[in-house]
Amino acid sequence: MISATTIRLDMRRARNALSPFQQQNNAAQLLNRLQKNPRILRAKKIALSLTHDAEIDTLPFIHWCWENGKKVYLPVIHPFSPKHLLFLEYQRHTPLQLNRYRIAEPQLNVLTICPFSQLDIVFTPLVAFDKQGRRLGMGGGFYDRMLSPWLKNKTGPYPIGLAHDCQRIDTLPTNPWDVPQAEIFTPSAHYQFNNVS
């Protein structure tokens, strides 16, 4: 089986090979799928990350969330527990800064933190995914740690992956702590997995 490191390199190359037009078109198609989904329509508190390294653009969806009265939360690396994330509300004028991975995140403000368990949906960033709903992230384990209750008994925020179509592969290498996604959306498809009870 191909190593996770090789898959990450290949998938990042594939994402970065997409033209600006393809990126924009993919984001529009993704938004079209997301805004019709009943679970997303019902959700009040949604967590996701801002686009980085040619990931599928989440800004159109963020704007749609704001226009439809949903609260949006972005991940922030915990200042005292650097292997964990906090989720801070993101509004149109929220000041952003780059974290150690060069990803934009809100400046820490304890008044805007939402406890992870109170989120309805968490859209997880991913580098690759497979037909079983497994995701490959960048290797930090942030989301697998946060979503461990979901892995054990399907409690906590509902995990959904967002990706370009080119990020799908047949099978990913796995670890016991990897948390499969309940669903994954791409511009051309909506995958639902039988790992959801």
JSON list of C-alpha atoms in Angstrom, two decimals:
[
{"chain": "A", "resi": 1, "resn": "MET", "atom": "CA", "xyz": [0.00, 0.00, 0.00]},
{"chain": "A", "resi": 2, "resn": "ILE", "atom": "CA", "xyz": [1.16, 3.53, -0.76]},
{"chain": "A", "resi": 3, "resn": "SER", "atom": "CA", "xyz": [2.38, 5.48, 2.28]},
{"chain": "A", "resi": 4, "resn": "ALA", "atom": "CA", "xyz": [0.40, 8.35, 3.78]},
{"chain": "A", "resi": 5, "resn": "THR", "atom": "CA", "xyz": [3.32, 10.69, 3.01]},
{"chain": "A", "resi": 6, "resn": "THR", "atom": "CA", "xyz": [3.26, 9.79, -0.69]},
{"chain": "A", "resi": 7, "resn": "ILE", "atom": "CA", "xyz": [-0.52, 10.17, -0.86]},
{"chain": "A", "resi": 8, "resn": "ARG", "atom": "CA", "xyz": [-0.29, 13.60, 0.76]},
{"chain": "A", "resi": 9, "resn": "LEU", "atom": "CA", "xyz": [2.31, 14.74, -1.79]},
{"chain": "A", "resi": 10, "resn": "ASP", "atom": "CA", "xyz": [0.32, 13.37, -4.74]},
{"chain": "A", "resi": 11, "resn": "MET", "atom": "CA", "xyz": [-3.00, 14.83, -3.60]},
{"chain": "A", "resi": 12, "resn": "ARG", "atom": "CA", "xyz": [-1.53, 18.24, -2.82]},
{"chain": "A", "resi": 13, "resn": "ARG", "atom": "CA", "xyz": [0.03, 18.29, -6.29]},
{"chain": "A", "resi": 14, "resn": "ALA", "atom": "CA", "xyz": [-3.33, 17.39, -7.83]},
{"chain": "A", "resi": 15, "resn": "ARG", "atom": "CA", "xyz": [-5.10, 20.17, -5.90]},
{"chain": "A", "resi": 16, "resn": "ASN", "atom": "CA", "xyz": [-2.46, 22.71, -6.81]},
{"chain": "A", "resi": 17, "resn": "ALA", "atom": "CA", "xyz": [-2.71, 21.74, -10.50]},
{"chain": "A", "resi": 18, "resn": "LEU", "atom": "CA", "xyz": [-6.31, 22.96, -10.62]},
{"chain": "A", "resi": 19, "resn": "SER", "atom": "CA", "xyz": [-6.67, 26.25, -12.51]},
{"chain": "A", "resi": 20, "resn": "PRO", "atom": "CA", "xyz": [-8.28, 29.30, -10.88]},
{"chain": "A", "resi": 21, "resn": "PHE", "atom": "CA", "xyz": [-11.33, 28.68, -13.09]},
{"chain": "A", "resi": 22, "resn": "GLN", "atom": "CA", "xyz": [-11.56, 25.05, -11.94]},
{"chain": "A", "resi": 23, "resn": "GLN", "atom": "CA", "xyz": [-11.21, 26.13, -8.31]},
{"chain": "A", "resi": 24, "resn": "GLN", "atom": "CA", "xyz": [-13.99, 28.70, -8.68]},
{"chain": "A", "resi": 25, "resn": "ASN", "atom": "CA", "xyz": [-16.24, 26.27, -10.55]},
{"chain": "A", "resi": 26, "resn": "ASN", "atom": "CA", "xyz": [-15.63, 23.55, -7.95]},
{"chain": "A", "resi": 27, "resn": "ALA", "atom": "CA", "xyz": [-16.53, 25.93, -5.11]},
{"chain": "A", "resi": 28, "resn": "ALA", "atom": "CA", "xyz": [-19.77, 26.93, -6.86]},
{"chain": "A", "resi": 29, "resn": "GLN", "atom": "CA", "xyz": [-20.77, 23.29, -7.48]},
{"chain": "A", "resi": 30, "resn": "LEU", "atom": "CA", "xyz": [-19.94, 22.38, -3.89]},
{"chain": "A", "resi": 31, "resn": "LEU", "atom": "CA", "xyz": [-22.06, 25.24, -2.55]},
{"chain": "A", "resi": 32, "resn": "ASN", "atom": "CA", "xyz": [-24.96, 24.07, -4.72]},
{"chain": "A", "resi": 33, "resn": "ARG", "atom": "CA", "xyz": [-24.80, 20.62, -3.09]},
{"chain": "A", "resi": 34, "resn": "LEU", "atom": "CA", "xyz": [-24.34, 21.88, 0.47]},
{"chain": "A", "resi": 35, "resn": "GLN", "atom": "CA", "xyz": [-27.19, 24.39, 0.45]},
{"chain": "A", "resi": 36, "resn": "LYS", "atom": "CA", "xyz": [-29.70, 21.67, -0.47]},
{"chain": "A", "resi": 37, "resn": "ASN", "atom": "CA", "xyz": [-28.73, 19.19, 2.24]},
{"chain": "A", "resi": 38, "resn": "PRO", "atom": "CA", "xyz": [-31.41, 18.79, 4.97]},
{"chain": "A", "resi": 39, "resn": "ARG", "atom": "CA", "xyz": [-28.89, 18.27, 7.80]},
{"chain": "A", "resi": 40, "resn": "ILE", "atom": "CA", "xyz": [-26.98, 21.41, 6.79]},
{"chain": "A", "resi": 41, "resn": "LEU", "atom": "CA", "xyz": [-30.22, 23.37, 6.44]},
{"chain": "A", "resi": 42, "resn": "ARG", "atom": "CA", "xyz": [-31.17, 22.40, 10.03]},
{"chain": "A", "resi": 43, "resn": "ALA", "atom": "CA", "xyz": [-27.74, 23.13, 11.54]},
{"chain": "A", "resi": 44, "resn": "LYS", "atom": "CA", "xyz": [-27.28, 26.31, 13.59]},
{"chain": "A", "resi": 45, "resn": "LYS", "atom": "CA", "xyz": [-23.58, 26.08, 14.52]},
{"chain": "A", "resi": 46, "resn": "ILE", "atom": "CA", "xyz": [-21.14, 25.03, 11.81]},
{"chain": "A", "resi": 47, "resn": "ALA", "atom": "CA", "xyz": [-17.38, 24.67, 12.10]},
{"chain": "A", "resi": 48, "resn": "LEU", "atom": "CA", "xyz": [-15.03, 24.64, 9.14]},
{"chain": "A", "resi": 49, "resn": "SER", "atom": "CA", "xyz": [-11.66, 26.01, 8.18]},
{"chain": "A", "resi": 50, "resn": "LEU", "atom": "CA", "xyz": [-10.63, 28.68, 5.72]},
{"chain": "A", "resi": 51, "resn": "THR", "atom": "CA", "xyz": [-9.11, 27.45, 2.49]},
{"chain": "A", "resi": 52, "resn": "HIS", "atom": "CA", "xyz": [-5.38, 26.72, 2.50]},
{"chain": "A", "resi": 53, "resn": "ASP", "atom": "CA", "xyz": [-2.99, 25.06, 0.03]},
{"chain": "A", "resi": 54, "resn": "ALA", "atom": "CA", "xyz": [-5.49, 24.79, -2.87]},
{"chain": "A", "resi": 55, "resn": "GLU", "atom": "CA", "xyz": [-8.19, 23.13, -0.74]},
{"chain": "A", "resi": 56, "resn": "ILE", "atom": "CA", "xyz": [-11.70, 23.55, -2.06]},
{"chain": "A", "resi": 57, "resn": "ASP", "atom": "CA", "xyz": [-12.81, 27.14, -1.38]},
{"chain": "A", "resi": 58, "resn": "THR", "atom": "CA", "xyz": [-15.11, 27.38, 1.65]},
{"chain": "A", "resi": 59, "resn": "LEU", "atom": "CA", "xyz": [-15.78, 31.15, 1.44]},
{"chain": "A", "resi": 60, "resn": "PRO", "atom": "CA", "xyz": [-18.90, 30.90, -0.77]},
{"chain": "A", "resi": 61, "resn": "PHE", "atom": "CA", "xyz": [-20.39, 28.44, 1.73]},
{"chain": "A", "resi": 62, "resn": "ILE", "atom": "CA", "xyz": [-19.39, 30.65, 4.68]},
{"chain": "A", "resi": 63, "resn": "HIS", "atom": "CA", "xyz": [-21.19, 33.61, 3.08]},
{"chain": "A", "resi": 64, "resn": "TRP", "atom": "CA", "xyz": [-24.25, 31.43, 2.46]},
{"chain": "A", "resi": 65, "resn": "CYS", "atom": "CA", "xyz": [-24.21, 30.40, 6.14]},
{"chain": "A", "resi": 66, "resn": "TRP", "atom": "CA", "xyz": [-24.12, 34.02, 7.26]},
{"chain": "A", "resi": 67, "resn": "GLU", "atom": "CA", "xyz": [-26.95, 34.95, 4.89]},
{"chain": "A", "resi": 68, "resn": "ASN", "atom": "CA", "xyz": [-29.04, 32.09, 6.29]},
{"chain": "A", "resi": 69, "resn": "GLY", "atom": "CA", "xyz": [-28.59, 32.90, 9.98]},
{"chain": "A", "resi": 70, "resn": "LYS", "atom": "CA", "xyz": [-26.07, 30.19, 10.80]},
{"chain": "A", "resi": 71, "resn": "LYS", "atom": "CA", "xyz": [-23.13, 30.76, 13.12]},
{"chain": "A", "resi": 72, "resn": "VAL", "atom": "CA", "xyz": [-19.74, 29.89, 11.64]},
{"chain": "A", "resi": 73, "resn": "TYR", "atom": "CA", "xyz": [-16.78, 28.80, 13.77]},
{"chain": "A", "resi": 74, "resn": "LEU", "atom": "CA", "xyz": [-13.15, 28.49, 12.73]},
{"chain": "A", "resi": 75, "resn": "PRO", "atom": "CA", "xyz": [-10.49, 26.32, 14.35]},
{"chain": "A", "resi": 76, "resn": "VAL", "atom": "CA", "xyz": [-7.74, 27.98, 16.37]},
{"chain": "A", "resi": 77, "resn": "ILE", "atom": "CA", "xyz": [-4.75, 26.09, 17.72]},
{"chain": "A", "resi": 78, "resn": "HIS", "atom": "CA", "xyz": [-5.11, 26.00, 21.51]},
{"chain": "A", "resi": 79, "resn": "PRO", "atom": "CA", "xyz": [-2.46, 28.33, 23.02]},
{"chain": "A", "resi": 80, "resn": "PHE", "atom": "CA", "xyz": [-1.74, 26.12, 26.04]},
{"chain": "A", "resi": 81, "resn": "SER", "atom": "CA", "xyz": [-2.45, 22.69, 24.57]},
{"chain": "A", "resi": 82, "resn": "PRO", "atom": "CA", "xyz": [-0.97, 22.87, 21.06]},
{"chain": "A", "resi": 83, "resn": "LYS", "atom": "CA", "xyz": [-2.25, 19.44, 19.96]},
{"chain": "A", "resi": 84, "resn": "HIS", "atom": "CA", "xyz": [-5.86, 20.63, 20.41]},
{"chain": "A", "resi": 85, "resn": "LEU", "atom": "CA", "xyz": [-8.18, 23.10, 18.74]},
{"chain": "A", "resi": 86, "resn": "LEU", "atom": "CA", "xyz": [-10.58, 25.74, 19.97]},
{"chain": "A", "resi": 87, "resn": "PHE", "atom": "CA", "xyz": [-13.46, 26.91, 17.78]},
{"chain": "A", "resi": 88, "resn": "LEU", "atom": "CA", "xyz": [-14.11, 30.66, 17.63]},
{"chain": "A", "resi": 89, "resn": "GLU", "atom": "CA", "xyz": [-17.04, 32.40, 16.01]},
{"chain": "A", "resi": 90, "resn": "TYR", "atom": "CA", "xyz": [-16.18, 33.92, 12.64]},
{"chain": "A", "resi": 91, "resn": "GLN", "atom": "CA", "xyz": [-18.08, 36.98, 11.45]},
{"chain": "A", "resi": 92, "resn": "ARG", "atom": "CA", "xyz": [-17.49, 39.29, 8.49]},
{"chain": "A", "resi": 93, "resn": "HIS", "atom": "CA", "xyz": [-15.14, 41.59, 10.41]},
{"chain": "A", "resi": 94, "resn": "THR", "atom": "CA", "xyz": [-13.41, 39.09, 12.69]},
{"chain": "A", "resi": 95, "resn": "PRO", "atom": "CA", "xyz": [-9.67, 39.88, 12.74]},
{"chain": "A", "resi": 96, "resn": "LEU", "atom": "CA", "xyz": [-7.54, 37.01, 11.42]},
{"chain": "A", "resi": 97, "resn": "GLN", "atom": "CA", "xyz": [-3.91, 36.05, 11.88]},
{"chain": "A", "resi": 98, "resn": "LEU", "atom": "CA", "xyz": [-1.71, 33.29, 10.45]},
{"chain": "A", "resi": 99, "resn": "ASN", "atom": "CA", "xyz": [-0.98, 30.34, 12.74]},
{"chain": "A", "resi": 100, "resn": "ARG", "atom": "CA", "xyz": [2.23, 28.30, 12.75]},
{"chain": "A", "resi": 101, "resn": "TYR", "atom": "CA", "xyz": [1.01, 26.37, 9.69]},
{"chain": "A", "resi": 102, "resn": "ARG", "atom": "CA", "xyz": [0.35, 29.64, 7.81]},
{"chain": "A", "resi": 103, "resn": "ILE", "atom": "CA", "xyz": [-3.41, 29.08, 8.00]},
{"chain": "A", "resi": 104, "resn": "ALA", "atom": "CA", "xyz": [-5.66, 32.06, 8.75]},
{"chain": "A", "resi": 105, "resn": "GLU", "atom": "CA", "xyz": [-7.47, 31.80, 12.09]},
{"chain": "A", "resi": 106, "resn": "PRO", "atom": "CA", "xyz": [-9.31, 34.29, 14.33]},
{"chain": "A", "resi": 107, "resn": "GLN", "atom": "CA", "xyz": [-7.35, 36.13, 16.98]},
{"chain": "A", "resi": 108, "resn": "LEU", "atom": "CA", "xyz": [-8.00, 34.46, 20.32]},
{"chain": "A", "resi": 109, "resn": "ASN", "atom": "CA", "xyz": [-11.03, 35.91, 22.06]},
{"chain": "A", "resi": 110, "resn": "VAL", "atom": "CA", "xyz": [-12.46, 33.78, 24.87]},
{"chain": "A", "resi": 111, "resn": "LEU", "atom": "CA", "xyz": [-15.87, 35.45, 24.46]},
{"chain": "A", "resi": 112, "resn": "THR", "atom": "CA", "xyz": [-16.34, 33.86, 21.02]},
{"chain": "A", "resi": 113, "resn": "ILE", "atom": "CA", "xyz": [-15.33, 30.26, 21.84]},
{"chain": "A", "resi": 114, "resn": "CYS", "atom": "CA", "xyz": [-17.92, 27.56, 21.23]},
{"chain": "A", "resi": 115, "resn": "PRO", "atom": "CA", "xyz": [-17.43, 24.28, 23.11]},
{"chain": "A", "resi": 116, "resn": "PHE", "atom": "CA", "xyz": [-16.79, 21.57, 20.54]},
{"chain": "A", "resi": 117, "resn": "SER", "atom": "CA", "xyz": [-19.69, 19.45, 21.81]},
{"chain": "A", "resi": 118, "resn": "GLN", "atom": "CA", "xyz": [-22.14, 22.28, 21.05]},
{"chain": "A", "resi": 119, "resn": "LEU", "atom": "CA", "xyz": [-21.32, 22.39, 17.33]},
{"chain": "A", "resi": 120, "resn": "ASP", "atom": "CA", "xyz": [-23.88, 20.76, 15.04]},
{"chain": "A", "resi": 121, "resn": "ILE", "atom": "CA", "xyz": [-21.56, 19.98, 12.13]},
{"chain": "A", "resi": 122, "resn": "VAL", "atom": "CA", "xyz": [-17.79, 20.05, 11.76]},
{"chain": "A", "resi": 123, "resn": "PHE", "atom": "CA", "xyz": [-16.51, 20.17, 8.20]},
{"chain": "A", "resi": 124, "resn": "THR", "atom": "CA", "xyz": [-13.11, 18.55, 8.31]},
{"chain": "A", "resi": 125, "resn": "PRO", "atom": "CA", "xyz": [-10.28, 19.56, 6.01]},
{"chain": "A", "resi": 126, "resn": "LEU", "atom": "CA", "xyz": [-8.71, 16.63, 4.23]},
{"chain": "A", "resi": 127, "resn": "VAL", "atom": "CA", "xyz": [-5.93, 15.80, 1.80]},
{"chain": "A", "resi": 128, "resn": "ALA", "atom": "CA", "xyz": [-7.51, 12.55, 0.54]},
{"chain": "A", "resi": 129, "resn": "PHE", "atom": "CA", "xyz": [-10.49, 10.30, 1.21]},
{"chain": "A", "resi": 130, "resn": "ASP", "atom": "CA", "xyz": [-11.50, 6.79, 0.24]},
{"chain": "A", "resi": 131, "resn": "LYS", "atom": "CA", "xyz": [-14.67, 4.86, -0.57]},
{"chain": "A", "resi": 132, "resn": "GLN", "atom": "CA", "xyz": [-15.12, 3.87, 3.09]},
{"chain": "A", "resi": 133, "resn": "GLY", "atom": "CA", "xyz": [-15.28, 7.49, 4.27]},
{"chain": "A", "resi": 134, "resn": "ARG", "atom": "CA", "xyz": [-11.81, 7.53, 5.76]},
{"chain": "A", "resi": 135, "resn": "ARG", "atom": "CA", "xyz": [-9.95, 10.81, 5.51]},
{"chain": "A", "resi": 136, "resn": "LEU", "atom": "CA", "xyz": [-6.28, 11.62, 5.40]},
{"chain": "A", "resi": 137, "resn": "GLY", "atom": "CA", "xyz": [-5.41, 14.97, 6.95]},
{"chain": "A", "resi": 138, "resn": "MET", "atom": "CA", "xyz": [-2.05, 16.67, 7.20]},
{"chain": "A", "resi": 139, "resn": "GLY", "atom": "CA", "xyz": [-0.92, 14.34, 9.99]},
{"chain": "A", "resi": 140, "resn": "GLY", "atom": "CA", "xyz": [-1.42, 16.53, 13.06]},
{"chain": "A", "resi": 141, "resn": "GLY", "atom": "CA", "xyz": [-4.29, 14.43, 14.41]},
{"chain": "A", "resi": 142, "resn": "PHE", "atom": "CA", "xyz": [-6.27, 17.51, 15.52]},
{"chain": "A", "resi": 143, "resn": "TYR", "atom": "CA", "xyz": [-9.62, 16.35, 14.14]},
{"chain": "A", "resi": 144, "resn": "ASP", "atom": "CA", "xyz": [-9.18, 12.70, 15.08]},
{"chain": "A", "resi": 145, "resn": "ARG", "atom": "CA", "xyz": [-8.62, 13.78, 18.70]},
{"chain": "A", "resi": 146, "resn": "MET", "atom": "CA", "xyz": [-11.62, 16.12, 18.68]},
{"chain": "A", "resi": 147, "resn": "LEU", "atom": "CA", "xyz": [-13.88, 13.57, 17.01]},
{"chain": "A", "resi": 148, "resn": "SER", "atom": "CA", "xyz": [-12.94, 10.57, 19.17]},
{"chain": "A", "resi": 149, "resn": "PRO", "atom": "CA", "xyz": [-16.45, 10.51, 20.80]},
{"chain": "A", "resi": 150, "resn": "TRP", "atom": "CA", "xyz": [-17.90, 10.16, 17.30]},
{"chain": "A", "resi": 151, "resn": "LEU", "atom": "CA", "xyz": [-15.61, 7.19, 16.64]},
{"chain": "A", "resi": 152, "resn": "LYS", "atom": "CA", "xyz": [-16.68, 5.52, 19.91]},
{"chain": "A", "resi": 153, "resn": "ASN", "atom": "CA", "xyz": [-20.44, 6.09, 19.99]},
{"chain": "A", "resi": 154, "resn": "LYS", "atom": "CA", "xyz": [-21.49, 8.61, 17.32]},
{"chain": "A", "resi": 155, "resn": "THR", "atom": "CA", "xyz": [-21.86, 11.51, 19.77]},
{"chain": "A", "resi": 156, "resn": "GLY", "atom": "CA", "xyz": [-20.76, 15.10, 19.30]},
{"chain": "A", "resi": 157, "resn": "PRO", "atom": "CA", "xyz": [-20.64, 17.18, 16.13]},
{"chain": "A", "resi": 158, "resn": "TYR", "atom": "CA", "xyz": [-21.48, 15.42, 12.88]},
{"chain": "A", "resi": 159, "resn": "PRO", "atom": "CA", "xyz": [-18.30, 15.06, 10.75]},
{"chain": "A", "resi": 160, "resn": "ILE", "atom": "CA", "xyz": [-18.48, 15.93, 7.06]},
{"chain": "A", "resi": 161, "resn": "GLY", "atom": "CA", "xyz": [-15.51, 16.10, 4.72]},
{"chain": "A", "resi": 162, "resn": "LEU", "atom": "CA", "xyz": [-15.15, 18.60, 1.88]},
{"chain": "A", "resi": 163, "resn": "ALA", "atom": "CA", "xyz": [-12.86, 17.90, -1.06]},
{"chain": "A", "resi": 164, "resn": "HIS", "atom": "CA", "xyz": [-12.16, 18.25, -4.75]},
{"chain": "A", "resi": 165, "resn": "ASP", "atom": "CA", "xyz": [-13.11, 15.18, -6.79]},
{"chain": "A", "resi": 166, "resn": "CYS", "atom": "CA", "xyz": [-9.42, 14.56, -7.54]},
{"chain": "A", "resi": 167, "resn": "GLN", "atom": "CA", "xyz": [-8.80, 13.81, -3.85]},
{"chain": "A", "resi": 168, "resn": "ARG", "atom": "CA", "xyz": [-10.67, 10.48, -3.85]},
{"chain": "A", "resi": 169, "resn": "ILE", "atom": "CA", "xyz": [-8.67, 7.26, -3.90]},
{"chain": "A", "resi": 170, "resn": "ASP", "atom": "CA", "xyz": [-9.68, 3.62, -3.50]},
{"chain": "A", "resi": 171, "resn": "THR", "atom": "CA", "xyz": [-8.13, 2.84, -0.13]},
{"chain": "A", "resi": 172, "resn": "LEU", "atom": "CA", "xyz": [-6.22, 4.80, 2.49]},
{"chain": "A", "resi": 173, "resn": "PRO", "atom": "CA", "xyz": [-3.80, 3.42, 5.07]},
{"chain": "A", "resi": 174, "resn": "THR", "atom": "CA", "xyz": [-5.54, 3.54, 8.45]},
{"chain": "A", "resi": 175, "resn": "ASN", "atom": "CA", "xyz": [-4.84, 3.72, 12.15]},
{"chain": "A", "resi": 176, "resn": "PRO", "atom": "CA", "xyz": [-7.20, 2.64, 14.97]},
{"chain": "A", "resi": 177, "resn": "TRP", "atom": "CA", "xyz": [-7.75, 6.27, 16.02]},
{"chain": "A", "resi": 178, "resn": "ASP", "atom": "CA", "xyz": [-8.72, 7.52, 12.53]},
{"chain": "A", "resi": 179, "resn": "VAL", "atom": "CA", "xyz": [-12.29, 8.86, 12.53]},
{"chain": "A", "resi": 180, "resn": "PRO", "atom": "CA", "xyz": [-14.25, 8.05, 9.35]},
{"chain": "A", "resi": 181, "resn": "GLN", "atom": "CA", "xyz": [-16.47, 10.80, 8.01]},
{"chain": "A", "resi": 182, "resn": "ALA", "atom": "CA", "xyz": [-20.25, 10.41, 8.08]},
{"chain": "A", "resi": 183, "resn": "GLU", "atom": "CA", "xyz": [-20.48, 12.11, 4.69]},
{"chain": "A", "resi": 184, "resn": "ILE", "atom": "CA", "xyz": [-18.16, 13.71, 2.15]},
{"chain": "A", "resi": 185, "resn": "PHE", "atom": "CA", "xyz": [-19.14, 16.33, -0.40]},
{"chain": "A", "resi": 186, "resn": "THR", "atom": "CA", "xyz": [-17.23, 17.06, -3.60]},
{"chain": "A", "resi": 187, "resn": "PRO", "atom": "CA", "xyz": [-18.27, 19.27, -6.53]},
{"chain": "A", "resi": 188, "resn": "SER", "atom": "CA", "xyz": [-19.75, 16.29, -8.40]},
{"chain": "A", "resi": 189, "resn": "ALA", "atom": "CA", "xyz": [-20.79, 13.88, -5.64]},
{"chain": "A", "resi": 190, "resn": "HIS", "atom": "CA", "xyz": [-22.25, 13.40, -2.17]},
{"chain": "A", "resi": 191, "resn": "TYR", "atom": "CA", "xyz": [-20.96, 10.29, -0.43]},
{"chain": "A", "resi": 192, "resn": "GLN", "atom": "CA", "xyz": [-22.81, 8.86, 2.57]},
{"chain": "A", "resi": 193, "resn": "PHE", "atom": "CA", "xyz": [-21.13, 6.10, 4.51]},
{"chain": "A", "resi": 194, "resn": "ASN", "atom": "CA", "xyz": [-22.55, 3.18, 6.44]},
{"chain": "A", "resi": 195, "resn": "ASN", "atom": "CA", "xyz": [-20.41, 4.03, 9.47]},
{"chain": "A", "resi": 196, "resn": "VAL", "atom": "CA", "xyz": [-23.31, 6.17, 10.70]},
{"chain": "A", "resi": 197, "resn": "SER", "atom": "CA", "xyz": [-25.87, 4.55, 12.98]}
]
